[in-house]
Coordinates of C-alpha atoms and ligand atoms in Angstrom, one line a residue:
M1 CA 72.6 52.1 184.1
A2 CA 73.1 49.2 186.4
D3 CA 76.6 48.4 187.6
R4 CA 78.1 45.4 185.9
I5 CA 79.8 42.8 188.1
L6 CA 81.9 40.0 186.7
L7 CA 82.3 37.0 189.1
I8 CA 85.2 34.7 188.2
D9 CA 85.1 31.4 190.0
D10 CA 85.3 27.7 189.0
D11 CA 82.6 26.7 191.5
P12 CA 79.1 26.9 190.0
A13 CA 77.6 26.9 193.5
I14 CA 79.3 30.3 194.2
H15 CA 77.7 31.8 191.1
R16 CA 74.2 30.6 192.1
L17 CA 74.7 31.9 195.6
A18 CA 76.0 35.3 194.5
A19 CA 73.1 35.8 192.1
V20 CA 70.7 35.4 195.0
L21 CA 72.6 37.5 197.5
L22 CA 73.2 40.4 195.1
R23 CA 69.6 40.5 193.8
G24 CA 68.5 43.4 196.0
L25 CA 71.5 45.6 194.9
G26 CA 70.2 46.1 191.3
V27 CA 73.4 45.1 189.7
E28 CA 74.0 43.1 186.5
L29 CA 75.9 39.9 187.3
H30 CA 78.1 38.2 184.7
S31 CA 79.9 34.9 185.2
A32 CA 83.2 33.3 184.1
S33 CA 84.6 30.0 185.4
D34 CA 88.2 30.7 184.4
A35 CA 90.7 33.4 183.3
G36 CA 90.2 32.6 179.6
E37 CA 86.4 33.0 179.7
A38 CA 86.9 36.1 181.9
D39 CA 89.2 37.7 179.3
V40 CA 86.5 37.4 176.6
I41 CA 83.8 38.9 178.8
M42 CA 86.0 41.8 180.1
R43 CA 86.8 43.0 176.7
S44 CA 83.2 43.0 175.4
L45 CA 81.5 44.7 178.4
R46 CA 84.2 46.3 180.7
P47 CA 82.7 45.5 184.1
D48 CA 82.5 48.0 186.9
L49 CA 83.7 45.5 189.4
I50 CA 85.3 42.0 189.4
L51 CA 84.8 39.4 192.1
L52 CA 87.8 37.1 191.7
D53 CA 88.5 33.7 193.2
F54 CA 91.8 33.8 194.9
D55 CA 92.4 30.0 194.3
L56 CA 91.4 30.1 190.6
P57 CA 92.6 26.9 188.9
G58 CA 94.8 27.5 185.8
E59 CA 96.0 31.1 186.0
P60 CA 95.9 31.9 189.7
G61 CA 93.9 34.9 190.9
L62 CA 97.0 36.9 191.9
D63 CA 98.6 36.4 188.4
F64 CA 95.3 37.3 186.7
L65 CA 95.1 40.5 188.6
Q66 CA 98.7 41.5 188.0
R67 CA 98.1 40.9 184.2
I68 CA 95.0 43.1 183.9
R69 CA 96.7 45.9 185.9
G70 CA 99.2 46.1 183.1
E71 CA 96.5 46.6 180.4
A72 CA 95.4 50.2 179.9
Q73 CA 91.8 49.4 179.2
L74 CA 91.3 47.2 182.2
A75 CA 93.8 48.5 184.8
E76 CA 91.3 50.8 186.5
I77 CA 88.6 48.1 187.2
P78 CA 88.3 47.5 190.9
V79 CA 88.8 43.8 192.0
I80 CA 87.6 42.1 195.2
F81 CA 89.2 38.8 196.0
V82 CA 87.0 36.0 197.2
T83 CA 88.9 33.4 199.3
A84 CA 88.4 30.6 201.7
S85 CA 91.8 30.9 203.3
I86 CA 92.1 34.3 204.9
G87 CA 95.3 35.0 206.8
D88 CA 97.7 37.9 207.2
E89 CA 99.9 36.7 204.3
V90 CA 97.0 36.3 201.9
I91 CA 95.6 39.7 202.8
R92 CA 99.0 41.3 202.3
Q93 CA 99.3 39.6 198.9
C94 CA 95.8 40.7 197.8
F95 CA 96.4 44.4 198.5
A96 CA 100.0 44.3 197.1
A97 CA 98.6 43.0 193.8
G98 CA 96.2 46.0 193.6
A99 CA 93.0 44.5 195.0
S100 CA 90.4 46.9 196.3
D101 CA 89.1 44.5 199.0
Y102 CA 88.6 40.8 199.9
I103 CA 85.6 38.7 201.0
Q104 CA 85.8 35.5 202.9
K105 CA 84.1 32.3 201.7
P106 CA 81.5 31.1 202.5
L107 CA 79.7 34.2 201.2
R108 CA 77.5 36.0 203.8
R109 CA 74.8 38.3 202.6
H110 CA 75.6 41.4 204.7
E111 CA 79.4 41.3 204.2
L112 CA 79.1 40.8 200.4
L113 CA 76.5 43.6 200.0
A114 CA 78.5 46.0 202.2
R115 CA 81.9 45.4 200.5
V116 CA 80.5 45.4 197.0
S117 CA 78.5 48.6 197.5
V118 CA 81.4 50.4 199.2
T119 CA 83.7 49.5 196.4
L120 CA 81.2 50.5 193.7
E121 CA 80.6 53.8 195.4
R122 CA 84.3 54.5 195.8
N123 CA 84.8 53.7 192.1
R124 CA 82.0 56.1 191.1
M125 CA 83.6 58.9 193.1
L126 CA 87.0 58.2 191.5
E127 CA 85.4 58.4 188.0
K128 CA 83.8 61.7 188.9
L129 CA 87.1 63.1 190.1
Q130 CA 88.7 61.9 186.9
T131 CA 86.1 63.6 184.8
I132 CA 86.7 66.9 186.7
A133 CA 90.5 66.5 186.3
R134 CA 90.0 66.2 182.6
R135 CA 87.7 69.2 182.1
D136 CA 88.6 72.8 181.6
A137 CA 86.8 74.7 184.3
L138 CA 86.1 77.8 182.2
T139 CA 84.7 76.3 179.0
G140 CA 83.7 72.8 180.1
L141 CA 85.8 71.4 177.3
A142 CA 88.4 68.6 177.6
N143 CA 91.6 69.9 179.1
R144 CA 95.3 69.3 178.4
T145 CA 95.5 66.0 180.2
A146 CA 92.4 64.6 178.4
I147 CA 93.5 65.7 174.9
H148 CA 97.0 64.2 175.5
E149 CA 95.4 60.9 176.4
Q150 CA 93.2 60.9 173.4
I151 CA 95.9 61.8 170.9
G152 CA 98.0 59.0 172.6
A153 CA 95.2 56.5 172.1
A154 CA 94.7 57.6 168.5
L155 CA 98.4 57.2 167.8
Q156 CA 98.3 53.7 169.2
R157 CA 95.4 52.8 167.0
A158 CA 97.2 54.2 163.9
E159 CA 100.1 52.0 164.6
G160 CA 98.0 48.9 163.9
E161 CA 95.7 50.3 161.2
S162 CA 97.3 51.8 158.1
S163 CA 94.0 53.1 156.7
Y164 CA 93.2 55.0 159.9
H165 CA 93.9 58.8 159.7
F166 CA 93.5 61.5 162.2
A167 CA 94.6 65.1 162.6
V168 CA 95.3 67.6 165.3
L169 CA 94.4 71.3 164.9
F170 CA 96.2 73.9 167.0
L171 CA 94.2 77.1 167.3
D172 CA 95.4 80.4 168.7
C173 CA 93.5 83.6 168.9
D174 CA 95.4 86.4 167.1
R175 CA 94.3 89.3 169.4
F176 CA 93.5 87.7 172.7
K177 CA 96.1 89.5 174.7
F178 CA 95.1 92.8 173.3
I179 CA 91.4 92.2 174.1
N180 CA 92.1 90.8 177.6
D181 CA 94.4 93.7 178.4
S182 CA 92.1 96.5 177.1
L183 CA 88.7 95.2 177.9
G184 CA 89.5 93.2 181.1
H185 CA 89.7 89.6 182.1
D186 CA 85.9 89.1 182.4
T187 CA 85.4 90.1 178.8
G188 CA 88.4 87.8 177.9
D189 CA 86.7 84.9 179.7
L190 CA 83.5 85.6 177.9
L191 CA 85.2 85.6 174.6
L192 CA 86.9 82.2 175.3
K193 CA 83.5 80.7 176.2
Q194 CA 81.9 82.1 173.0
M195 CA 84.8 80.8 171.0
A196 CA 84.3 77.4 172.6
D197 CA 80.6 77.4 171.8
R198 CA 81.1 78.5 168.2
L199 CA 83.7 75.8 167.7
M200 CA 81.4 73.1 169.3
V201 CA 78.5 74.1 167.1
N202 CA 80.6 74.0 163.9
L203 CA 82.5 70.9 164.7
R204 CA 79.2 69.0 165.2
R205 CA 78.5 69.8 161.6
T206 CA 81.9 68.4 160.6
D207 CA 80.3 65.8 158.4
I208 CA 79.1 68.5 156.0
V209 CA 82.6 69.1 154.8
A210 CA 84.3 65.9 155.9
G211 CA 81.9 63.2 154.8
D212 CA 81.9 60.3 157.2
T213 CA 84.4 61.3 159.9
G214 CA 84.7 59.9 163.4
P215 CA 84.1 61.8 166.6
V216 CA 85.7 65.2 167.2
T217 CA 87.3 66.2 170.4
L218 CA 87.6 69.8 171.3
S219 CA 89.8 70.9 174.1
R220 CA 91.3 74.1 175.6
L221 CA 95.0 73.8 176.2
G222 CA 95.1 76.9 178.4
G223 CA 95.0 80.7 177.7
D224 CA 93.6 81.3 174.2
E225 CA 94.8 78.0 172.7
F226 CA 92.4 75.3 171.6
I227 CA 93.0 71.8 170.2
V228 CA 90.8 69.9 167.9
L229 CA 91.3 66.2 167.4
L230 CA 89.6 65.0 164.2
D231 CA 89.3 61.3 164.3
R232 CA 88.8 58.8 161.5
L233 CA 89.3 61.1 158.6
P234 CA 88.5 59.7 155.1
E235 CA 91.8 61.3 153.9
P236 CA 94.3 63.7 155.4
E237 CA 93.3 66.6 153.1
T238 CA 89.9 66.8 154.9
A239 CA 91.6 68.3 157.9
G240 CA 92.6 71.4 155.8
A241 CA 89.0 71.9 154.7
I242 CA 87.7 71.8 158.3
A243 CA 90.5 74.2 159.5
A244 CA 89.6 76.6 156.7
R245 CA 86.0 76.6 157.7
L246 CA 86.9 77.2 161.4
V247 CA 89.1 80.1 160.5
S248 CA 86.2 81.8 158.6
V249 CA 83.6 81.0 161.3
L250 CA 85.8 82.4 164.1
A251 CA 86.6 85.6 162.1
E252 CA 83.0 86.7 162.4
P253 CA 82.4 89.4 165.1
Y254 CA 81.4 88.6 168.7
L255 CA 79.1 90.6 170.9
L256 CA 80.7 90.8 174.4
G257 CA 78.6 92.8 176.7
Q258 CA 78.7 96.3 175.2
H259 CA 81.5 95.5 172.8
V260 CA 81.4 94.2 169.3
I261 CA 84.8 92.8 168.6
T262 CA 86.6 90.5 166.2
A263 CA 89.0 87.8 167.4
P264 CA 90.3 85.9 164.4
V265 CA 92.5 82.7 164.9
S266 CA 95.5 81.1 163.3
I267 CA 95.4 77.4 163.0
G268 CA 98.2 74.8 162.6
V269 CA 97.2 71.4 161.2
V270 CA 99.1 68.2 161.5
C271 CA 98.1 64.7 160.3
N272 CA 99.4 61.6 161.9
G273 CA 102.4 60.0 160.4
P274 CA 105.2 57.5 161.3
Q275 CA 107.3 60.3 162.6
H276 CA 104.9 60.9 165.5
A277 CA 105.8 58.7 168.4
T278 CA 103.9 60.6 171.1
A279 CA 101.1 63.1 171.6
D280 CA 103.7 65.7 172.4
H281 CA 105.3 65.3 169.0
M282 CA 102.0 65.9 167.3
L283 CA 101.2 68.9 169.4
R284 CA 104.6 70.3 168.8
D285 CA 104.3 70.0 165.0
A286 CA 100.8 71.5 165.1
D287 CA 102.2 74.4 167.2
V288 CA 105.0 75.0 164.7
A289 CA 102.4 75.1 161.8
M290 CA 100.3 77.5 163.9
Y291 CA 103.3 79.9 164.2
E292 CA 103.8 79.6 160.5
A293 CA 100.1 80.7 160.1
K294 CA 100.9 83.7 162.3
A295 CA 104.0 84.5 160.2
R296 CA 101.9 84.3 157.0
G297 CA 99.7 87.1 158.2
K298 CA 97.4 85.4 160.8
N299 CA 93.7 84.6 160.4
C300 CA 94.5 81.6 158.3
H301 CA 95.5 77.9 158.6
V302 CA 98.7 76.2 157.6
M303 CA 99.4 72.5 157.2
F304 CA 102.5 71.3 158.9
D305 CA 105.6 70.6 156.7
P306 CA 108.8 69.2 158.2
K307 CA 110.8 72.0 156.6
M308 CA 109.1 74.4 159.1
Q309 CA 110.7 72.4 161.9
E310 CA 114.2 72.8 160.3
A311 CA 113.6 76.6 160.0
I312 CA 112.8 76.7 163.7
A313 CA 115.8 74.6 164.6
T314 CA 118.0 77.0 162.6
R315 CA 116.4 79.9 164.3
L316 CA 117.1 78.4 167.7
L317 CA 120.7 77.8 166.9
L318 CA 121.0 81.3 165.6
E319 CA 119.5 82.7 168.7
N320 CA 122.2 81.0 170.8
D321 CA 124.9 82.2 168.4
L322 CA 123.5 85.8 168.5
R323 CA 123.5 85.8 172.3
A324 CA 127.2 84.9 172.3
A325 CA 128.0 87.3 169.4
I326 CA 126.8 90.5 171.1
G327 CA 129.8 92.6 172.1
T328 CA 132.2 90.6 169.9
R329 CA 133.7 91.6 166.6
Q330 CA 131.2 89.5 164.7
I331 CA 128.7 92.3 165.2
Y332 CA 129.6 95.8 164.0
L333 CA 128.0 98.9 162.5
V334 CA 128.2 100.3 159.0
Y335 CA 127.1 103.8 158.2
Q336 CA 125.1 105.1 155.2
P337 CA 125.2 108.9 154.4
I338 CA 122.0 111.0 154.2
L339 CA 122.8 113.8 151.7
S340 CA 121.3 116.9 150.2
I341 CA 120.3 115.8 146.7
E342 CA 120.6 119.5 145.6
N343 CA 124.2 120.1 146.5
G344 CA 125.6 116.7 147.7
R345 CA 126.3 118.0 151.2
M346 CA 126.2 115.2 153.8
Q347 CA 123.7 115.9 156.6
A348 CA 123.8 112.7 158.6
V349 CA 124.7 109.1 158.7
E350 CA 122.4 106.2 159.5
S351 CA 123.9 103.3 161.4
L352 CA 123.0 99.8 160.2
V353 CA 124.0 96.7 162.1
R354 CA 125.9 93.8 160.5
W355 CA 126.5 90.3 161.7
Q356 CA 129.3 88.3 160.2
H357 CA 128.6 84.8 161.5
P358 CA 131.8 82.6 161.6
D359 CA 130.1 79.7 159.8
R360 CA 127.1 81.2 158.0
G361 CA 128.7 84.3 156.7
A362 CA 126.9 87.6 156.6
I363 CA 123.3 87.4 158.0
S364 CA 120.8 90.0 157.0
P365 CA 119.7 92.4 159.8
E366 CA 116.1 92.0 158.6
Y367 CA 116.4 88.3 159.7
F368 CA 118.5 88.6 162.9
I369 CA 116.8 91.7 164.2
G370 CA 113.6 89.7 164.1
V371 CA 115.2 86.9 166.1
A372 CA 116.5 89.4 168.6
E373 CA 113.0 91.1 168.9
D374 CA 111.3 87.7 169.5
T375 CA 113.8 86.8 172.3
Q376 CA 114.4 90.2 174.0
L377 CA 118.0 90.0 172.9
I378 CA 117.1 93.2 171.2
L379 CA 117.6 95.0 174.5
P380 CA 121.3 94.2 175.1
L381 CA 121.9 94.4 171.3
G382 CA 120.1 97.7 171.0
D383 CA 122.0 99.2 173.9
W384 CA 125.3 98.1 172.3
I385 CA 124.3 99.6 168.9
L386 CA 123.3 102.9 170.4
D387 CA 126.5 103.0 172.5
E388 CA 128.7 102.1 169.6
A389 CA 127.0 104.6 167.2
C390 CA 127.5 107.4 169.7
R391 CA 131.1 106.5 170.3
Q392 CA 131.8 106.5 166.6
F393 CA 130.0 109.8 166.1
R394 CA 132.1 111.4 168.8
E395 CA 135.3 109.9 167.3
W396 CA 134.5 111.5 163.9
E397 CA 133.6 114.8 165.5
Q398 CA 137.0 114.9 167.2
M399 CA 139.1 113.5 164.4
P400 CA 141.0 116.1 162.4
G401 CA 140.4 115.9 158.7
V402 CA 136.9 114.4 159.0
R403 CA 133.8 116.2 157.9
A404 CA 131.5 115.0 160.6
P405 CA 127.8 114.6 160.0
D406 CA 125.4 116.9 161.9
Y407 CA 123.8 113.9 163.6
I408 CA 123.8 110.1 163.6
S409 CA 120.6 108.2 163.0
V410 CA 120.1 104.9 164.8
N411 CA 117.3 102.4 164.2
V412 CA 115.3 101.4 167.2
S413 CA 112.8 98.5 167.7
P414 CA 109.5 98.9 169.4
A415 CA 110.5 96.4 172.1
Q416 CA 113.3 98.7 173.1
L417 CA 110.9 101.6 173.6
R418 CA 108.6 99.4 175.6
A419 CA 111.4 98.3 178.0
P420 CA 111.3 100.2 181.2
G421 CA 113.8 103.0 181.6
Y422 CA 114.6 103.3 177.9
N423 CA 114.7 107.1 178.1
R424 CA 117.1 107.0 181.0
R425 CA 119.4 104.7 179.2
V426 CA 119.5 106.9 176.2
A427 CA 120.4 109.9 178.4
E428 CA 123.1 107.9 180.1
I429 CA 124.7 106.8 176.8
L430 CA 124.6 110.4 175.5
D431 CA 126.2 111.5 178.8
R432 CA 128.9 108.9 178.7
H433 CA 130.0 110.1 175.3
G434 CA 129.6 113.8 176.0
M435 CA 127.1 114.0 173.2
Q436 CA 124.3 116.5 172.6
P437 CA 120.8 115.1 172.2
R438 CA 120.4 117.0 168.9
N439 CA 123.3 114.9 167.5
L440 CA 121.2 111.8 167.8
Q441 CA 118.2 110.7 165.8
L442 CA 116.1 107.6 166.5
E443 CA 114.3 105.9 163.6
V444 CA 111.3 103.7 164.1
T445 CA 109.5 102.0 161.3
E446 CA 106.0 102.9 160.3
S447 CA 104.7 99.4 160.8
M448 CA 105.7 99.8 164.5
L449 CA 103.0 102.5 164.8
M450 CA 100.4 100.0 163.6
Q451 CA 101.2 97.6 166.4
S452 CA 101.9 100.3 169.0
S453 CA 99.7 100.6 172.0
G454 CA 100.5 104.3 172.2
D455 CA 103.1 103.8 174.9
E456 CA 106.0 103.6 172.4
T457 CA 105.0 106.9 170.8
A458 CA 104.8 108.5 174.2
V459 CA 108.3 107.4 175.0
L460 CA 109.5 108.9 171.7
A461 CA 107.6 112.1 172.4
E462 CA 109.5 112.4 175.8
L463 CA 112.8 111.8 174.1
R464 CA 112.0 114.4 171.5
A465 CA 111.2 116.9 174.3
T466 CA 114.8 116.4 175.5
G467 CA 116.1 117.4 172.1
V468 CA 116.7 113.9 170.5
R469 CA 115.5 113.9 166.8
T470 CA 113.0 111.3 165.7
A471 CA 112.3 109.8 162.3
L472 CA 109.5 107.7 160.9
D473 CA 111.2 105.0 158.8
D474 CA 109.9 103.1 155.8
F475 CA 106.9 105.4 155.4
G476 CA 104.3 104.0 153.0
T477 CA 104.8 100.3 154.0
G478 CA 102.7 100.3 157.1
Y479 CA 99.4 101.6 155.8
S480 CA 99.3 104.4 158.4
S481 CA 97.2 107.1 156.6
L482 CA 98.6 110.5 155.8
S483 CA 95.9 112.1 157.8
C484 CA 97.2 110.6 161.0
L485 CA 100.7 111.9 160.6
H486 CA 100.2 115.0 162.7
Q487 CA 99.5 112.8 165.8
F488 CA 103.0 111.4 165.8
P489 CA 106.1 113.0 167.3
F490 CA 108.5 113.0 164.3
D491 CA 111.0 115.4 162.9
V492 CA 111.7 113.4 159.8
L493 CA 109.7 111.3 157.4
K494 CA 111.7 108.6 155.4
I495 CA 109.8 107.6 152.3
D496 CA 110.3 103.9 151.7
R497 CA 112.4 102.8 148.8
S498 CA 109.4 100.9 147.3
F499 CA 108.0 104.3 146.3
I500 CA 111.3 105.6 145.1
S501 CA 112.0 102.6 143.0
E502 CA 108.8 103.3 141.1
L503 CA 110.0 106.8 140.2
H504 CA 110.6 106.6 136.5
S505 CA 109.0 108.2 133.5
E506 CA 106.5 105.4 132.9
R507 CA 105.0 105.6 136.4
K508 CA 103.7 109.2 136.5
E509 CA 101.1 108.4 139.2
F510 CA 103.9 107.7 141.7
I511 CA 105.5 111.1 141.4
A512 CA 102.1 112.6 142.3
L513 CA 101.8 110.3 145.3
V514 CA 105.4 111.1 146.5
H515 CA 104.6 114.8 145.9
A516 CA 101.5 114.6 148.1
I517 CA 103.4 112.9 150.9
I518 CA 106.2 115.5 150.8
S519 CA 103.8 118.5 150.8
L520 CA 101.9 117.1 153.7
A521 CA 105.1 116.4 155.7
H522 CA 106.4 119.9 155.0
N523 CA 103.1 121.4 156.1
L524 CA 103.5 119.5 159.4
G525 CA 107.0 120.8 159.8
M526 CA 108.8 117.5 159.0
E527 CA 111.8 117.0 156.7
C528 CA 111.6 114.3 154.1
V529 CA 114.3 111.8 153.2
A530 CA 113.9 109.6 150.0
E531 CA 115.3 106.1 150.7
G532 CA 116.9 103.7 148.3
I533 CA 117.9 106.2 145.5
E534 CA 119.7 104.2 142.8
T535 CA 119.4 106.3 139.7
R536 CA 119.9 109.8 138.5
E537 CA 116.4 109.9 137.0
Q538 CA 115.0 109.4 140.5
I539 CA 117.0 112.3 141.8
A540 CA 115.8 114.5 139.0
M541 CA 112.2 113.6 139.7
L542 CA 112.6 114.1 143.4
L543 CA 113.9 117.6 142.9
T544 CA 110.8 118.5 141.0
V545 CA 108.7 117.7 144.1
D546 CA 110.8 119.6 146.6
C547 CA 112.5 116.6 148.1
T548 CA 115.8 117.7 149.3
L549 CA 117.3 114.8 151.2
G550 CA 118.2 111.4 150.0
Q551 CA 119.9 108.1 150.8
G552 CA 120.8 105.2 148.6
Y553 CA 123.4 103.2 146.9
L554 CA 123.9 105.9 144.2
L555 CA 124.7 108.5 146.9
G556 CA 126.7 106.2 149.1
P557 CA 126.4 102.6 150.2
P558 CA 126.6 101.6 153.9
E559 CA 130.3 101.4 154.8
R560 CA 132.4 101.2 158.0
V561 CA 133.7 104.6 157.1
P562 CA 131.5 106.3 154.5
A563 CA 133.4 108.0 151.7
A564 CA 131.3 111.2 152.3
L565 CA 133.2 111.8 155.5
G566 CA 136.3 112.4 153.5
A567 CA 137.9 110.5 156.3
V568 CA 139.7 107.6 154.8
A569 CA 143.1 109.2 155.3
A570 CA 142.3 110.5 158.7
H571 CA 141.0 107.0 159.7
A572 CA 144.2 105.3 158.4
E573 CA 146.2 107.7 160.5
H574 CA 144.0 107.2 163.5
S575 CA 144.1 103.4 163.3
A576 CA 147.9 103.5 163.0
R577 CA 148.1 105.7 166.1
V578 CA 145.8 103.3 168.0
A579 CA 147.9 100.3 166.9
A580 CA 151.1 102.0 167.9
A581 CA 149.6 102.9 171.3
G582 CA 148.2 99.4 171.9
Ligands
C2E601 P1 116.2 100.6 157.1 O1 116.4 101.2 158.4 O2 115.1 101.1 156.2 O3 117.6 100.7 156.4 C1 117.8 100.9 155.0 C2 118.0 99.6 154.3 O4 118.1 99.8 152.9 C3 119.4 99.0 154.7 O5 119.3 97.6 154.6 C4 120.3 99.5 153.5 O6 121.4 98.8 153.3 C5 119.3 99.4 152.4 N1 119.6 100.4 151.3 C6 120.2 101.6 151.4 N2 120.3 102.1 150.2 C7 119.7 101.3 149.3 C8 119.5 101.3 147.9 O7 119.8 102.2 147.2 N3 118.9 100.2 147.3 C9 118.5 99.2 148.1 N4 117.9 98.1 147.5 N5 118.7 99.1 149.4 C10 119.3 100.2 150.0 P2 119.9 96.7 155.7 O8 121.2 97.3 156.3 O9 119.9 95.3 155.2 O10 118.8 96.9 156.9 C11 117.6 96.4 156.7 C12 116.7 96.8 157.9 O11 117.1 96.2 159.1 C13 116.8 98.3 158.2 O12 116.0 99.0 157.3 C14 116.3 98.4 159.6 O13 114.9 98.3 159.6 C15 116.8 97.1 160.1 N6 118.1 97.4 160.9 C16 119.3 97.6 160.4 N7 120.1 97.9 161.4 C17 119.4 98.0 162.5 C18 119.7 98.3 163.9 O14 120.8 98.7 164.3 N8 118.6 98.3 164.8 C19 117.4 97.9 164.4 N9 116.4 97.9 165.3 N10 117.1 97.6 163.1 C20 118.1 97.7 162.2
MG602 MG1 116.3 103.0 159.1
MG603 MG1 114.1 102.5 155.8

């Protein structure tokens, strides 16, 4: 396409001359005799270069240039001043106002051609550079800078046009890290390219679901995150339909070299609204919705709702409070006995952490352990819990009048097992309290095994080799099949309370299921503990299927000092002694 030059000058002779002189250059020349006329032309054709009379009557050339430099659409157009009065001061003013060059009147052919071609060429180079700076090198899609600009422009448009809707989709691959780590970066890159292609192909067919939508922009934000900008939607709901289709299309398997893999995505969707002042706001809300999609089980899309933002804000506040609370009295342990359901003898206690928040009251460990796991706070918190549980165990062991348990069972998160040097820290803590490894049991939940890369179970196996006991917690909730049990290094299997709560006379099939679990565990040399026993009927049924150990509110709730220790009196005495000494 020929370059378009706009010449702005009040002298018709200059226009005629320029048309003749520029003929050989193959450019398209447009003419304006004043700023007003120029404004109209500039907006309809966006010239590649402006030749501007320095001494323009009406709005002077310098003012005109300064004005268009302030307008986003026009700011980048190169401008060459044309002037009869060249002097140092004029040249300084031209460049200070943002001119690319200047040409002296009367126009001479060689000078005009040289200066115009150099400026056009430089402009082409700049545009090429800008295209490169707006592309993602791996996929060829728009990059972060480009999508930011486009969302910004869409927001600006929405401000003036109430019927204009657009949406931003935030896509994140659910298993990218795993694929990248296990199959290598080349395969990871290949996957990203194939995802980009698949998205492209499907977004081109957007009209099928969306009716008459505007252009779609696809970009990669970095890593495995993609952004889709759906422009000119007939109504906001359309975005959800498109997101749902992308989720299903991306869930289909990929062929990557030798490997057939699946790499589903989670998508957060946000539609523009008055609360969005900047592109960052929209991207942040789309990101929040994407996290919500992950939390709802991944491989799905979620529309942003402002309540999600509140939940995140609360979580952030809580994270700060938790950081400050570790090591203070706000956080403490309670202990629930694990008893023989045949004779009531206490075998062990399980430590359960509690957080009494000064303003919010008691916060469930199921919630704050999650916060701690997401933020690595689980490492200092987990160390504190283990240390405190061991200290308490030793205190009971040494306290006269207390029937101490055989061992104490402490819950451990997978993040702790993954942290370097966990085994060494366990050994140090045991040492510090002069405790035998067989007096400690570590519990990990069955769902952990699902997400485990194998490293965590290796760490547990090493600990077990030193004599520490291990238990598989909440068995039955993590879908790990009974046939895999023998691969894992556990002494104890804890049957989740969701099974135990079904043990009543009307649900005969559950007793058969629990029986099968217990037989298999016993065959593999594991002990079984029934969790969450609340009724005598459950105990009676458990005894018929050889379950001997149980835990639950009926047998003893979690307490600071479990009644089963027979230790209340001893504790009162101990506390009195500590108080007197302090
Ligand atoms: P869990 O390890 O399976 O602990 C048993 C949970 O069941 C405890 O809830 C306990 O209070 C509750 N429970 C005990 N008996 C009964 C009963 O008869 N009926 C019912 N409905 N519930 C019963 P809690 O204390 O709220 O802990 C919830 C989960 O939080 C724990 O499940 C464990 O996964 C996690 N957790 C607790 N303390 C810690 C800790 O120190 N570290 C880690 N990593 N996780 C912990
Ligand atoms: Mg437990
Ligand atoms: Mg449990």
